[in-house]
């Protein structure tokens, strides 16, 4: 893509003259990286303005006069090269890519190309080759983990699942702080149909807007972080923008790219259970299947029949976690073909991803087709177009969270004296489940009998027409559409645990988002001033139609489908909104070192009251490249830039938020029909748009001849008048009231550094460090509103409270004496306070990533270590392990207590209430039953709260580029092999038994772990070949 | 292209964009809903919804209410063990306030804009009292005057009013409603009404209002009997009458439609049938069952059955040919004793070995527990099949033939009012003496299943006949019903503590309704054989100890006892809970007001006593 742009620029700039010449020199100019011809290269005779430009095959011809003996080959994006001609009549050369120059032109909002040096805000890009292989599970965003300062990425588990992406902290109180994804200038939908949650009905993750796209189609991703960077995208960009540029046909060449990846997912962190005591209660073996705890006798291999099936076996401890999950296997095949003529270029790609999940019968298959091209209809009119089609089918994706359908939840709840292998005999002759609980819970029933299938057909397309009115003025018209049709089918067949009568339902989501915009751009250099003016407008239309139909209570095992049950349920809903926008931006540069940008945008949103649906917001930024002024700077300073920006961004809300709605059901109740208020949110017909104001200062330094680069940014944002559904008392009749409320501030630092530590001969060592700190504070909500509940999970309320950082974890604490002792009941069990209070915060304010890359000849080694710091996590897994007696700490006290001795863990006090209500405390000296003590202990949230900080070896990657001479006699131009490991392991963490990074949801559920399957360790091999 | 053309093109483009806004209002109107509705649909919804949630009823009525009241027993230890689980105790709060009260308040506001609909508003006021009475009975202090007004009046954080204030406000609402209804004509009432009765609407609602006054008056029997008596008499003495027969009683009929999570089935019934996520463990308590057995209660054939659990549905084992020596009145053994009896209840405790352990086997060092449903413990053991000895080791369940998804929900029962009048007659402060009330109560309690169309009639006939055929040739079910009433009246007449007899029969009559059972026990302490605090000696249980399985081996020898844990005390230190806790969400969202309410109700009781053990205002202290 860059080459195309640079070629265009060069073509306009080159002068060609015809003078009398004495001798001719010809040759071909090629790209040294892939040996492809370079068209548009300036070939100048040194000391003159006489020259030529290479043609589409990279060929040039030039006449030299007497005394002219040196040619200068230059091309934007490449290092210039001088060649002495002497007697040569044919000079072929290879130009080296100039990485610094390539960085200078970046794509900003609305696809406007800008020199990076002129930007007054932070834009951080990652090229495809630097993204690594975090996308082995299908979601490209996972590849950015630890690579971009200020961007926190939390993957979900499983191929094709969604990822939670937070840029510069949580700015919005609502349930979503995800950025806007823009592909080739057109936004795409980032809606998630099904996602994990806490509770019995926790679901699978069906993926997000990016997870169904082919990572190999992506050439570059840029992260726009601040308000100035994103202001032109309007309200949807309030959480930042991920700009994605897809690969195009290469100008002047044709070829085929092929890659084959193969990855293996290994089970991550699993709980360490005590293996001293067996299943049962009160030190004795369980006498029935409803006793699932591990409070039985010592495990000594004794024969017993205390199993769900009554068979006699020796009492043994089994590690079911590591054994139950298998190695997940994923094959990624991608092939693309590209070609070009002088009139245009085209690229076609196909990819196939075939995943075998870490549990039997869990599969994910994705096929993508993509075609992208551009054509010059005339010298002034150019058309670009792209079309992506995705078909993905998933079967039995892993259910997240603590659902009864979650394998991890089942394994945590199952006595570890039961081997999961026994449960493979999971049903009887009549087809009924055989399981380890009274309702015959059995993971193999779900593996083999439960159906949970989803299929997505998605088309993402765009086209744009650019009309170059003059050299300075062009008009762009662009439209794009993202249409997705997803179908989810679930069948809990007859006899299923928890759904014994059977249940089936089908959910469909038909989703369409269209974006159209136009842009008039004017660029003019007037003396020392560079003027860039853009004005345009945009139109957004989103519509989602959702149906959920099904039934339960099947009458026959032969008819088990959404229409076969006698208890029918159905739900239909629509989400439709439109927004139109007008905007303008202007940039003035002075002499290449001073730049001033300003923009203004006005949106009209259909979701706001008709008389208050217009909102305008401006931005301004300035840049000073102090190293390039007409003054002398120290030799060690290669480049220096200061930047500053200020911006506002407005936002609206969801549709149908203005007026009370009623619903009536269709069931006949002895001649009556029931109707009621629909929903539990109080509407608000007086809503105003929300506004986020932000500023940013930054400095970009390159030192010691570009060996060291440093970028520092300081930012602050304040979001006010947010349209949020605040939690209100259920007694009001509603869950939430939609109001304009609140102010959230985010202030932070971002730091990025790259250092070419060694560059000697064939050996290079580059180290890059990025770090970010984000201070977040919920300044206010609204008068009388004390908190906003972001989510609740695992019995913990995740809240935004005034004066606190977003994401406070709220639960009831243990009841303590004034001196800090635990107040206990008559049995020595710790009591809890009446009311909840803040016990921690689930958002990590610090993050850092450190990447080291070593190159030796054709071999490259890259190591990425990253970490997050400062947040807390509540672990329901640990809580459950305490309660069930699986936790290693619960061994304490059993020996003494079961052998008739006394056990008292200490620091326990009894409360003695006086007649007047006064309370005094006496040391509790009685014996405490460990089963009772630890059971209560596990139920108190603060005892299962851990520091979520970690340092992780994120990625290790080794690449080898085969020498070109090996392929000289083959059609292969380049061949490389990469082996990488992702999520290799934690170097340090504080959370026992669980993965602090794993998430069961991509919503704003930070700080709660709920039977969450740890992120797998992924080993990936990838072969790339260019023909 | 000239600049003029460019500007023109840009203007056209911008104008086109602006033109797109003309559909803004249209598309922001949800096509699946309406901004208007006839309140008759809402009234029917607010009447039935309280009784139609299987999710809520399983938790509140079966798990919590039953175990707290101990006339039934559910083996979920949260209820049995006096522990807390927000997921179990929150749904009633949510159902009443979020689903029902806001619709009532919204409808009243809409009706107030019309003329001549005072009777309609009065109906909503009575429906509100029906719902809010349950709320305060379970949770204690609640917001009453400001509840459900989040949209209509913008009250997001209602202040909690004391239970006493709430009850007084209910009385005012009922009196006003009664006045409005009496002033209206019977023809004015809509037939789109989910409260059924065999009388006309005017008469029905007048009697319902008076019966609610009687209930409220009696709810004050412990806290303020003098005021309670005044309120009681407002209903008892009113010329409009109160519910005195099943023809007068308001009830909600249920239909099959809509599924377990809809708003049409009977919530308790569908949970008993195990259709809200699995078998619900709805059994009889040992206390209630043994009382029924010892008094030859004829209802045992209607309300008790063994459960079958096939294809995910809990049904009554209704095939008499499976049984031998059928004797529903034979009682299970006491501690240290194992008897083969047909109906055995669940002992009061949270430990499986304790609450349903049958015996201890020395040879396997294991206890044998009773089966939940038919053939649950059979497996490869033929002696344990239901047709063999299995019928003697299966727990006695709430009979799904009677308690099921289409059984009616009684708003205020004729038997309940009769028992309350009978009870008031035993409390001097109430100043009444209705000698026949107790007899009426027992008669109405026995007759209600047929009178209101409960199922289970066939089961009752078949199994009473079976008992006659296999065990007691002289048995006559109808005669026994009469005999039971006479015996109960005789016990009443002979008792020094007549109120205890009334409460006991009242308690039995409410089997299947965990809410009213809980309220009765909480207010009166329940039958005298229930304990407020689990006594030390009842926290463990001595199972009979055999050298081998006495079911499979006739020569098994009883050689002592084996002590197992029965009750662990929960969070209340063995004290029977007096209330449901306020939901966690309410503690967060309305913390200041809830905190004030909790402090007010605690009085001088510190946090060292769990809040669910803090008596309510109406509780027996």
Coordinates of C-alpha atoms in Angstrom, one line a residue, chain A residues 200 281-282 284-291 305 311 380 432 438-440 467 469-470 473 475 494-495 497-502 516 518 520 536-539 541 545-546 552-555 566-569 572-574 576-582 604-610 613 654-665 667-684 726-739 783-787 789 795 797 799 810 812 815 823-827 829 831-837 911-919 921 929 931-932 936, chain B residues 1-3 6 9-10 13-14 17-18 20-21 23-25 27-37 40-46 48-49 58-59 75-76 83 90 93-94 97-99 101-103 106 110 143 146-152 155-158 160 191-194 196 252-261 263-265 270 273-279 281 309-313 351-353 356 360 364-370 372-373 376-377 405 539 562-565 568-574 581-592 594-595 598-599 602 604-611:
Chain A
X200 CA -25.9 -20.5 35.0
X281 CA -18.0 -34.9 54.7
X282 CA -17.0 -34.7 58.3
X284 CA -15.9 -39.7 56.2
X285 CA -16.6 -40.9 52.8
X286 CA -19.5 -39.4 50.9
X287 CA -22.6 -41.6 51.3
X288 CA -24.4 -40.0 48.4
X289 CA -23.9 -38.1 45.2
X290 CA -25.0 -34.8 46.6
X291 CA -21.9 -34.7 48.7
X305 CA -17.9 -47.8 47.0
X311 CA -18.4 -49.4 42.1
X380 CA -8.1 12.2 -12.6
X432 CA -30.1 -41.0 30.1
X438 CA -27.9 -36.2 41.7
X439 CA -28.9 -34.7 38.4
X440 CA -26.1 -36.7 36.6
X467 CA -11.5 12.6 -8.4
X469 CA -9.8 18.0 -9.7
X470 CA -6.4 19.6 -9.8
X473 CA -7.7 19.5 -5.0
X475 CA -12.9 14.8 -4.0
X494 CA -34.0 -34.9 26.6
X495 CA -32.6 -36.0 30.0
X497 CA -28.8 -32.3 33.5
X498 CA -30.6 -29.0 34.3
X499 CA -32.7 -29.4 31.2
X500 CA -34.1 -32.9 31.7
X501 CA -37.1 -32.3 29.5
X502 CA -35.0 -31.0 26.7
X516 CA -21.0 6.6 3.5
X518 CA -17.5 12.3 1.1
X520 CA -13.0 17.3 -0.3
X536 CA -16.9 16.4 4.2
X537 CA -19.8 14.5 5.6
X538 CA -20.8 11.0 6.7
X539 CA -23.9 8.9 7.1
X541 CA -27.0 3.4 9.4
X545 CA -32.7 -7.7 13.8
X546 CA -32.6 -10.4 16.4
X552 CA -38.6 -27.0 25.8
X553 CA -40.3 -30.1 27.0
X554 CA -39.9 -32.5 24.2
X555 CA -42.4 -35.4 23.9
X566 CA -44.6 -27.9 24.1
X567 CA -43.3 -24.9 26.1
X568 CA -42.5 -22.4 23.4
X569 CA -40.6 -19.2 23.8
X572 CA -37.9 -10.6 18.5
X573 CA -36.1 -7.3 18.7
X574 CA -34.7 -4.6 16.5
X576 CA -31.9 0.7 14.4
X577 CA -30.1 4.0 14.4
X578 CA -28.8 6.6 12.0
X579 CA -26.4 9.4 12.3
X580 CA -25.4 12.0 9.9
X581 CA -22.3 14.2 10.3
X582 CA -20.6 17.2 8.7
X604 CA -27.1 14.5 14.2
X605 CA -28.2 11.2 15.9
X606 CA -31.6 9.5 15.6
X607 CA -31.3 8.2 19.1
X608 CA -31.5 11.5 20.8
X609 CA -34.6 13.7 21.2
X610 CA -35.5 15.3 17.9
X613 CA -30.0 15.6 18.5
X654 CA -28.9 3.4 22.1
X655 CA -32.2 3.6 20.2
X656 CA -35.6 3.5 22.0
X657 CA -34.2 5.2 25.1
X658 CA -36.7 8.1 25.1
X659 CA -40.2 6.8 25.9
X660 CA -41.8 4.2 28.0
X661 CA -42.7 1.1 26.0
X662 CA -45.3 -1.6 26.6
X663 CA -45.5 -5.2 25.5
X664 CA -48.3 -7.6 25.3
X665 CA -47.9 -11.4 25.2
X667 CA -50.7 -16.4 25.1
X668 CA -54.3 -16.9 25.9
X669 CA -54.9 -17.0 29.6
X670 CA -58.5 -18.2 29.8
X671 CA -59.5 -15.4 27.5
X672 CA -57.2 -12.8 29.0
X673 CA -54.1 -11.3 27.5
X674 CA -51.4 -9.9 29.7
X675 CA -49.5 -6.7 29.0
X676 CA -46.9 -4.8 30.9
X677 CA -44.1 -2.2 30.8
X678 CA -41.4 -3.5 28.6
X679 CA -37.9 -3.5 30.0
X680 CA -36.4 -2.3 33.2
X681 CA -34.7 1.0 32.1
X682 CA -36.5 4.2 32.8
X683 CA -36.5 6.2 29.5
X684 CA -35.6 9.8 29.3
X726 CA -27.5 4.2 36.4
X727 CA -28.4 1.5 38.9
X728 CA -31.4 2.5 40.9
X729 CA -33.3 0.7 43.6
X730 CA -35.4 -2.2 42.3
X731 CA -38.1 -0.8 44.5
X732 CA -38.5 2.0 42.0
X733 CA -39.7 -0.6 39.6
X734 CA -36.7 -0.5 37.4
X735 CA -33.1 -1.6 37.3
X736 CA -31.7 1.5 35.8
X737 CA -32.6 5.0 34.9
X738 CA -31.1 6.5 31.7
X739 CA -29.7 9.8 32.6
X783 CA -26.7 14.2 42.6
X784 CA -28.1 11.4 44.7
X785 CA -26.5 8.6 42.7
X786 CA -23.8 6.9 44.7
X787 CA -22.6 4.4 42.3
X789 CA -22.9 -0.9 38.6
X795 CA -21.3 -12.4 43.8
X797 CA -20.5 -6.0 42.3
X799 CA -18.9 -0.5 40.3
X810 CA -17.7 -4.4 46.1
X812 CA -19.4 -7.8 52.1
X815 CA -16.8 -8.9 60.5
X823 CA -15.9 -12.2 64.8
X824 CA -17.2 -15.7 64.7
X825 CA -20.5 -17.5 65.5
X826 CA -20.9 -20.2 68.0
X827 CA -19.1 -22.7 65.8
X829 CA -17.1 -19.5 61.7
X831 CA -19.2 -13.7 60.2
X832 CA -19.7 -11.0 57.6
X833 CA -20.7 -7.4 57.8
X834 CA -24.3 -6.5 57.0
X835 CA -23.5 -4.2 54.1
X836 CA -21.0 -4.4 51.3
X837 CA -18.0 -2.1 50.9
X911 CA -19.3 -11.0 70.3
X912 CA -21.2 -10.6 73.5
X913 CA -24.2 -8.4 73.3
X914 CA -25.2 -6.5 76.4
X915 CA -28.7 -5.6 77.2
X916 CA -28.2 -2.1 76.1
X917 CA -26.9 -3.1 72.7
X918 CA -23.2 -2.7 73.7
X919 CA -20.9 -5.4 72.3
X921 CA -15.5 -9.4 72.3
X929 CA -14.5 -27.8 62.4
X931 CA -15.0 -28.0 57.0
X932 CA -17.2 -25.4 58.6
X936 CA -17.4 -20.0 55.5
Chain B
X1 CA -14.0 21.7 -12.6
X2 CA -14.7 25.1 -11.4
X3 CA -14.8 26.0 -7.8
X6 CA -17.3 21.9 -6.5
X9 CA -21.5 19.3 -5.4
X10 CA -20.5 19.7 -1.8
X13 CA -23.8 16.1 -0.7
X14 CA -24.3 17.9 2.6
X17 CA -27.0 13.9 4.4
X18 CA -29.3 16.3 6.2
X20 CA -31.5 11.5 5.8
X21 CA -32.6 12.9 9.2
X23 CA -36.7 9.3 9.4
X24 CA -35.0 9.8 12.7
X25 CA -38.1 9.9 14.8
X27 CA -36.8 4.7 13.3
X28 CA -36.4 5.5 17.0
X29 CA -39.8 4.0 17.6
X30 CA -39.4 0.4 18.5
X31 CA -41.4 -1.7 16.1
X32 CA -41.9 -4.6 18.6
X33 CA -43.4 -2.5 21.3
X34 CA -46.0 0.2 21.8
X35 CA -46.1 3.5 23.7
X36 CA -49.7 2.8 24.7
X37 CA -51.7 0.0 26.2
X40 CA -57.0 -4.1 31.5
X41 CA -54.1 -6.1 30.1
X42 CA -51.8 -4.6 32.7
X43 CA -54.2 -5.4 35.5
X44 CA -54.4 -9.0 34.6
X45 CA -50.6 -9.1 34.4
X46 CA -50.2 -7.6 37.9
X48 CA -51.2 -13.3 37.9
X49 CA -47.5 -12.4 37.8
X58 CA -38.8 -22.6 43.5
X59 CA -36.4 -20.4 45.4
X75 CA -33.0 -30.4 50.4
X76 CA -31.2 -27.3 49.3
X83 CA -27.5 -19.8 55.2
X90 CA -33.7 -11.9 45.6
X93 CA -38.1 -8.8 45.7
X94 CA -37.4 -8.4 42.0
X97 CA -41.2 -4.5 42.7
X98 CA -39.7 -4.6 39.2
X99 CA -42.4 -6.7 37.5
X101 CA -45.6 -2.6 41.4
X102 CA -44.4 -0.3 38.7
X103 CA -47.1 -1.5 36.4
X106 CA -48.2 3.4 36.0
X110 CA -53.1 6.6 33.5
X143 CA -40.8 1.3 50.8
X146 CA -42.9 5.6 47.0
X147 CA -42.5 2.1 45.5
X148 CA -42.8 1.6 41.8
X149 CA -42.7 5.3 41.0
X150 CA -39.4 5.4 39.3
X151 CA -40.9 6.6 36.1
X152 CA -44.2 8.1 37.2
X155 CA -38.3 8.4 42.6
X156 CA -35.2 6.3 42.1
X157 CA -34.2 5.6 45.6
X158 CA -37.3 5.1 47.7
X160 CA -37.9 2.4 53.5
X191 CA -64.3 -9.0 33.0
X192 CA -60.7 -8.8 31.9
X193 CA -59.7 -9.8 35.4
X194 CA -57.4 -12.6 36.5
X196 CA -61.4 -15.4 39.8
X252 CA -55.9 -17.1 39.9
X253 CA -56.4 -19.9 37.5
X254 CA -53.3 -21.0 35.6
X255 CA -52.9 -22.3 32.1
X256 CA -50.2 -24.4 30.3
X257 CA -49.1 -21.5 28.1
X258 CA -45.8 -19.7 28.1
X259 CA -43.5 -22.2 29.7
X260 CA -41.8 -22.3 33.1
X261 CA -40.4 -18.8 32.7
X263 CA -46.4 -15.6 33.4
X264 CA -49.2 -18.1 33.0
X265 CA -48.3 -21.3 34.8
X270 CA -44.2 -26.1 37.9
X273 CA -42.9 -30.8 38.9
X274 CA -39.2 -30.2 38.4
X275 CA -39.6 -28.2 35.3
X276 CA -37.6 -25.1 36.3
X277 CA -34.1 -26.7 35.9
X278 CA -34.5 -30.1 37.4
X279 CA -35.9 -32.0 40.3
X281 CA -36.7 -31.8 46.1
X309 CA -38.7 -38.6 37.9
X310 CA -38.9 -39.5 34.3
X311 CA -37.9 -37.5 31.3
X312 CA -37.3 -34.5 33.5
X313 CA -40.7 -34.3 35.0
X351 CA -26.6 -32.7 56.4
X352 CA -27.7 -35.5 54.1
X353 CA -26.8 -38.2 56.5
X356 CA -32.6 -38.4 55.4
X360 CA -25.5 -47.0 59.1
X364 CA -19.1 -50.6 54.4
X365 CA -18.7 -47.8 56.9
X366 CA -21.4 -45.9 55.1
X367 CA -24.8 -44.5 55.7
X368 CA -27.8 -45.3 53.5
X369 CA -29.9 -42.4 52.6
X370 CA -33.5 -42.4 51.5
X372 CA -35.5 -38.9 46.3
X373 CA -37.7 -40.6 43.7
X376 CA -33.3 -43.7 42.5
X377 CA -31.3 -46.1 44.6
X405 CA -48.4 -26.1 36.9
X539 CA -28.1 -30.9 66.0
X562 CA -24.1 -44.1 64.8
X563 CA -24.1 -40.4 65.3
X564 CA -24.2 -38.1 62.3
X565 CA -24.5 -34.4 61.9
X568 CA -24.8 -27.1 61.4
X569 CA -26.4 -23.8 62.5
X570 CA -25.9 -21.8 59.3
X571 CA -25.2 -18.1 59.7
X572 CA -27.8 -17.7 62.4
X573 CA -26.2 -19.9 65.0
X574 CA -29.1 -22.4 64.9
X581 CA -32.2 -10.6 53.6
X582 CA -32.4 -7.5 51.3
X583 CA -31.0 -8.2 47.9
X584 CA -27.3 -7.4 47.3
X585 CA -28.3 -5.1 44.5
X586 CA -30.5 -3.1 46.8
X587 CA -27.7 -2.9 49.4
X588 CA -25.6 -1.3 46.7
X589 CA -28.1 0.7 44.8
X590 CA -30.1 2.0 47.7
X591 CA -27.6 1.6 50.4
X592 CA -28.3 4.6 52.5
X594 CA -31.5 0.1 53.3
X595 CA -28.9 0.8 55.9
X598 CA -31.6 -2.3 58.8
X599 CA -30.4 -0.3 61.7
X602 CA -31.9 -4.2 64.4
X604 CA -30.1 -2.9 69.9
X605 CA -29.1 -6.1 68.2
X606 CA -25.6 -5.9 66.8
X607 CA -24.1 -7.2 63.6
X608 CA -22.9 -10.2 65.5
X609 CA -26.4 -11.5 65.0
X610 CA -27.0 -12.1 61.3
X611 CA -29.7 -9.9 59.9

